[in-house]
Amino acid sequence: DSGVTQTPKHLITATGQRVTLRCSPRSGDLSVYWYQQSLDQGLQFLIQYYNGEERAKGNILERFSAQQFPDLHSELNLSSLELGDSALYFCASSPRLAHYEQYFGPGTRLTVT
Amino acid sequence: SQQGEEDPQALSIQEGENATMNCSYKTSINNLQWYRQNSGRGLVHLILIRSNEREKHSGRLRVTLDTSKKSSSLLITASRAADTASYFCAFYNQGGKLIFGQGTELSVKP
């Protein structure tokens, strides 16, 4: 158990809908990262927050947004969902800003029908 | 592409044999990391090797790093069926983002 929790484990929703994925980092970790993993794209970095502020952006679509709250948990919001958004979404945390190992949550499997 | 490239894409061996996976990258790095992922599960950090290190051991894992060739290898000795998983190398790019390779799918048959 990495200490990173993610909810829900599974989500099935229809195209055009909006969902929110939640992540709680390891105790004491200030950095939170979001990743998307699909068969065709592999593991793609989406966005990073550090102590409540956005610090780095990857291949995140404009339909997606995230935030990190004062208690350091983070949410990833996915809107106007398309079939191609079906994937595993992982949250990871690390103690500081960069260049350290990351601890991954179990992931949320999103299926868009 | 900034992604690491791993080879082989898939590897099938018998229990007790050694498994070697290779990773190549194109950028300058501070460290290189290896992660394991069991099917559909979260990634688990295995080992981190710094750019000034050439070799590092952790239990049955041995990692080497050759910064002149921009390559790393992960060796799992005396493999077990429980080692069946996908293995990814990862490194931070100059923008501070952790970039993952496409992974090697290891199957260890009992």
Short mmCIF file of C-alpha atoms in Angstrom, two decimals:
data_model
loop_
_atom_site.label_atom_id
_atom_site.label_comp_id
_atom_site.label_asym_id
_atom_site.label_seq_id
_atom_site.Cartn_x
_atom_site.Cartn_y
_atom_site.Cartn_z
CA ASP A 1 0.00 0.00 0.00
CA SER A 2 1.55 3.27 -1.19
CA GLY A 3 -0.46 5.47 1.15
CA VAL A 4 -2.09 7.28 -1.78
CA THR A 5 -5.83 6.78 -2.03
CA GLN A 6 -8.07 7.36 -5.02
CA THR A 7 -11.83 7.28 -5.35
CA PRO A 8 -13.81 5.92 -7.02
CA LYS A 9 -12.14 2.72 -8.26
CA HIS A 10 -14.42 2.45 -11.25
CA LEU A 11 -16.62 4.92 -13.10
CA ILE A 12 -18.93 4.19 -15.98
CA THR A 13 -20.56 7.16 -17.59
CA ALA A 14 -21.94 8.37 -20.89
CA THR A 15 -20.45 10.68 -23.48
CA GLY A 16 -20.95 14.34 -22.73
CA GLN A 17 -21.03 13.85 -18.99
CA ARG A 18 -18.74 15.29 -16.32
CA VAL A 19 -16.95 13.35 -13.58
CA THR A 20 -14.68 14.14 -10.65
CA LEU A 21 -11.84 11.92 -9.54
CA ARG A 22 -10.43 12.33 -6.07
CA CYS A 23 -6.96 11.72 -4.69
CA SER A 24 -5.48 11.88 -1.19
CA PRO A 25 -1.67 11.96 -1.16
CA ARG A 26 0.61 10.23 1.32
CA SER A 27 0.78 11.97 4.65
CA GLY A 28 3.28 14.81 4.41
CA ASP A 29 3.61 14.79 0.61
CA LEU A 30 3.12 18.22 -0.91
CA SER A 31 3.24 17.32 -4.60
CA VAL A 32 0.36 15.63 -6.38
CA TYR A 33 0.51 14.41 -9.97
CA TRP A 34 -2.19 13.13 -12.30
CA TYR A 35 -1.57 10.64 -15.10
CA GLN A 36 -3.69 9.02 -17.76
CA GLN A 37 -2.90 5.50 -18.95
CA SER A 38 -4.44 4.08 -22.09
CA LEU A 39 -3.43 1.25 -24.38
CA ASP A 40 -2.59 3.47 -27.31
CA GLN A 41 -0.95 6.41 -25.49
CA GLY A 42 0.76 4.66 -22.61
CA LEU A 43 1.27 6.56 -19.37
CA GLN A 44 0.87 10.29 -19.93
CA PHE A 45 1.53 13.03 -17.41
CA LEU A 46 -1.42 15.41 -17.11
CA ILE A 47 -0.73 17.96 -14.38
CA GLN A 48 1.14 18.58 -11.13
CA TYR A 49 0.21 20.56 -8.05
CA TYR A 50 2.56 21.53 -5.27
CA ASN A 51 1.20 22.79 -1.99
CA GLY A 52 -1.97 24.04 -3.63
CA GLU A 53 -0.45 25.63 -6.71
CA GLU A 54 -0.26 24.33 -10.25
CA ARG A 55 3.39 23.67 -11.07
CA ALA A 56 3.53 21.74 -14.33
CA LYS A 57 1.19 20.85 -17.14
CA GLY A 58 1.47 17.98 -19.54
CA ASN A 59 -0.88 16.64 -22.17
CA ILE A 60 -4.01 17.78 -20.40
CA LEU A 61 -7.04 18.61 -22.52
CA GLU A 62 -8.89 21.87 -22.03
CA ARG A 63 -11.95 19.82 -21.02
CA PHE A 64 -9.96 18.58 -18.03
CA SER A 65 -9.08 20.60 -14.95
CA ALA A 66 -7.66 19.90 -11.54
CA GLN A 67 -7.10 21.54 -8.21
CA GLN A 68 -5.38 20.86 -4.93
CA PHE A 69 -7.12 21.88 -1.74
CA PRO A 70 -5.63 23.27 1.51
CA ASP A 71 -5.70 19.78 3.06
CA LEU A 72 -3.60 18.71 0.02
CA HIS A 73 -6.12 16.34 -1.49
CA SER A 74 -6.67 16.84 -5.19
CA GLU A 75 -9.50 16.47 -7.65
CA LEU A 76 -9.38 15.94 -11.39
CA ASN A 77 -12.47 17.10 -13.26
CA LEU A 78 -13.22 15.65 -16.67
CA SER A 79 -16.03 17.24 -18.66
CA SER A 80 -17.76 16.75 -22.02
CA LEU A 81 -16.50 13.21 -21.92
CA GLU A 82 -15.70 11.37 -25.12
CA LEU A 83 -15.20 7.67 -25.79
CA GLY A 84 -11.48 8.28 -26.12
CA ASP A 85 -11.29 9.49 -22.52
CA SER A 86 -11.80 5.93 -21.34
CA ALA A 87 -8.59 5.09 -19.48
CA LEU A 88 -6.99 4.48 -16.13
CA TYR A 89 -6.33 7.70 -14.24
CA PHE A 90 -3.62 7.64 -11.63
CA CYS A 91 -2.72 10.06 -8.94
CA ALA A 92 0.77 10.07 -7.46
CA SER A 93 2.44 12.03 -4.71
CA SER A 94 5.96 12.89 -3.66
CA PRO A 95 7.43 14.80 -0.74
CA ARG A 96 8.81 17.73 -2.72
CA LEU A 97 8.78 19.40 -6.08
CA ALA A 98 10.70 17.24 -8.51
CA HIS A 99 13.38 14.62 -9.07
CA TYR A 100 12.08 12.25 -6.44
CA GLU A 101 10.32 8.94 -6.60
CA GLN A 102 6.57 9.13 -6.86
CA TYR A 103 4.06 7.02 -4.99
CA PHE A 104 1.07 5.96 -7.03
CA GLY A 105 -2.51 5.37 -6.02
CA PRO A 106 -4.49 2.35 -7.24
CA GLY A 107 -6.11 4.34 -10.02
CA THR A 108 -9.63 5.07 -11.22
CA ARG A 109 -10.81 3.14 -14.25
CA LEU A 110 -13.06 5.39 -16.32
CA THR A 111 -15.27 3.89 -18.98
CA VAL A 112 -17.17 6.25 -21.24
CA THR A 113 -20.00 4.62 -23.18
CA SER B 1 10.00 12.01 -28.61
CA GLN B 2 10.80 12.66 -24.96
CA GLN B 3 9.65 9.20 -23.97
CA GLY B 4 12.06 6.59 -22.86
CA GLU B 5 12.29 3.61 -25.11
CA GLU B 6 12.24 0.19 -23.58
CA ASP B 7 13.26 -3.06 -25.00
CA PRO B 8 12.12 -5.70 -25.26
CA GLN B 9 8.42 -4.84 -25.35
CA ALA B 10 7.62 -8.28 -23.99
CA LEU B 11 9.69 -10.98 -22.33
CA SER B 12 8.67 -14.49 -21.35
CA ILE B 13 10.92 -16.61 -19.15
CA GLN B 14 10.78 -19.57 -16.79
CA GLU B 15 10.91 -19.24 -13.02
CA GLY B 16 14.48 -19.12 -11.78
CA GLU B 17 15.83 -17.45 -14.90
CA ASN B 18 17.12 -13.89 -15.00
CA ALA B 19 15.23 -11.12 -16.78
CA THR B 20 16.94 -8.09 -18.30
CA MET B 21 15.12 -5.01 -19.51
CA ASN B 22 16.70 -2.02 -21.18
CA CYS B 23 15.78 1.63 -21.34
CA SER B 24 17.17 4.42 -23.49
CA TYR B 25 16.49 8.14 -23.19
CA LYS B 26 17.52 11.31 -24.98
CA THR B 27 17.71 14.07 -22.41
CA SER B 28 20.07 14.90 -19.53
CA ILE B 29 18.87 13.41 -16.28
CA ASN B 30 19.40 13.77 -12.53
CA ASN B 31 18.21 10.27 -11.89
CA LEU B 32 16.45 7.37 -13.54
CA GLN B 33 13.79 5.32 -11.88
CA TRP B 34 12.18 1.94 -12.44
CA TYR B 35 8.59 1.13 -11.61
CA ARG B 36 6.53 -2.05 -11.68
CA GLN B 37 2.85 -2.30 -12.55
CA ASN B 38 0.74 -5.36 -12.02
CA SER B 39 -2.11 -5.61 -14.48
CA GLY B 40 -4.57 -2.75 -13.98
CA ARG B 41 -2.97 -1.67 -10.71
CA GLY B 42 -0.99 1.37 -9.63
CA LEU B 43 2.71 1.70 -10.31
CA VAL B 44 5.13 0.74 -7.59
CA HIS B 45 8.49 2.44 -7.30
CA LEU B 46 11.31 -0.11 -7.39
CA ILE B 47 14.59 1.73 -7.47
CA LEU B 48 16.15 5.11 -8.23
CA ILE B 49 19.67 5.49 -9.57
CA ARG B 50 21.32 8.90 -9.60
CA SER B 51 23.24 10.20 -12.59
CA ASN B 52 26.56 9.88 -10.72
CA GLU B 53 25.94 6.21 -9.93
CA ARG B 54 26.74 3.36 -12.30
CA GLU B 55 25.12 0.46 -10.55
CA LYS B 56 22.66 -0.08 -7.75
CA HIS B 57 21.23 -3.17 -6.08
CA SER B 58 18.03 -3.80 -4.19
CA GLY B 59 17.32 -7.39 -3.25
CA ARG B 60 17.07 -9.35 -6.51
CA LEU B 61 17.13 -6.16 -8.58
CA ARG B 62 20.23 -4.74 -10.18
CA VAL B 63 20.11 -1.49 -12.11
CA THR B 64 22.88 -0.03 -14.22
CA LEU B 65 23.11 3.43 -15.71
CA ASP B 66 25.38 4.56 -18.53
CA THR B 67 24.92 8.30 -18.97
CA SER B 68 27.34 8.41 -21.91
CA LYS B 69 25.09 6.02 -23.82
CA LYS B 70 21.92 7.42 -22.22
CA SER B 71 20.80 3.95 -21.28
CA SER B 72 19.85 1.90 -18.25
CA SER B 73 19.11 -1.73 -17.61
CA LEU B 74 17.11 -3.55 -14.97
CA LEU B 75 18.09 -7.10 -14.11
CA ILE B 76 15.82 -9.30 -12.03
CA THR B 77 17.66 -12.38 -10.84
CA ALA B 78 16.10 -15.74 -9.97
CA SER B 79 12.71 -14.61 -11.21
CA ARG B 80 9.47 -15.78 -9.65
CA ALA B 81 5.95 -16.04 -11.00
CA ALA B 82 5.08 -13.08 -8.76
CA ASP B 83 7.48 -10.92 -10.79
CA THR B 84 5.03 -11.10 -13.71
CA ALA B 85 4.18 -7.45 -14.39
CA SER B 86 5.00 -4.52 -16.63
CA TYR B 87 8.20 -2.64 -15.87
CA PHE B 88 8.71 1.01 -16.72
CA CYS B 89 11.73 3.24 -16.67
CA ALA B 90 11.10 6.90 -15.89
CA PHE B 91 13.11 10.10 -15.76
CA TYR B 92 12.45 13.78 -15.24
CA ASN B 93 12.75 15.96 -18.31
CA GLN B 94 14.09 19.48 -18.18
CA GLY B 95 10.59 20.79 -17.49
CA GLY B 96 10.46 18.74 -14.30
CA LYS B 97 7.93 16.23 -15.65
CA LEU B 98 8.38 12.51 -15.02
CA ILE B 99 8.48 10.79 -18.40
CA PHE B 100 7.77 7.08 -18.64
CA GLY B 101 8.88 4.57 -21.20
CA GLN B 102 6.35 2.34 -22.92
CA GLY B 103 7.23 -0.52 -20.62
CA THR B 104 8.38 -4.11 -20.83
CA GLU B 105 5.77 -6.77 -20.17
CA LEU B 106 7.43 -9.58 -18.25
CA SER B 107 5.82 -12.99 -17.96
CA VAL B 108 7.42 -15.52 -15.63
CA LYS B 109 6.09 -19.04 -16.09
CA PRO B 110 6.14 -21.44 -13.15
#
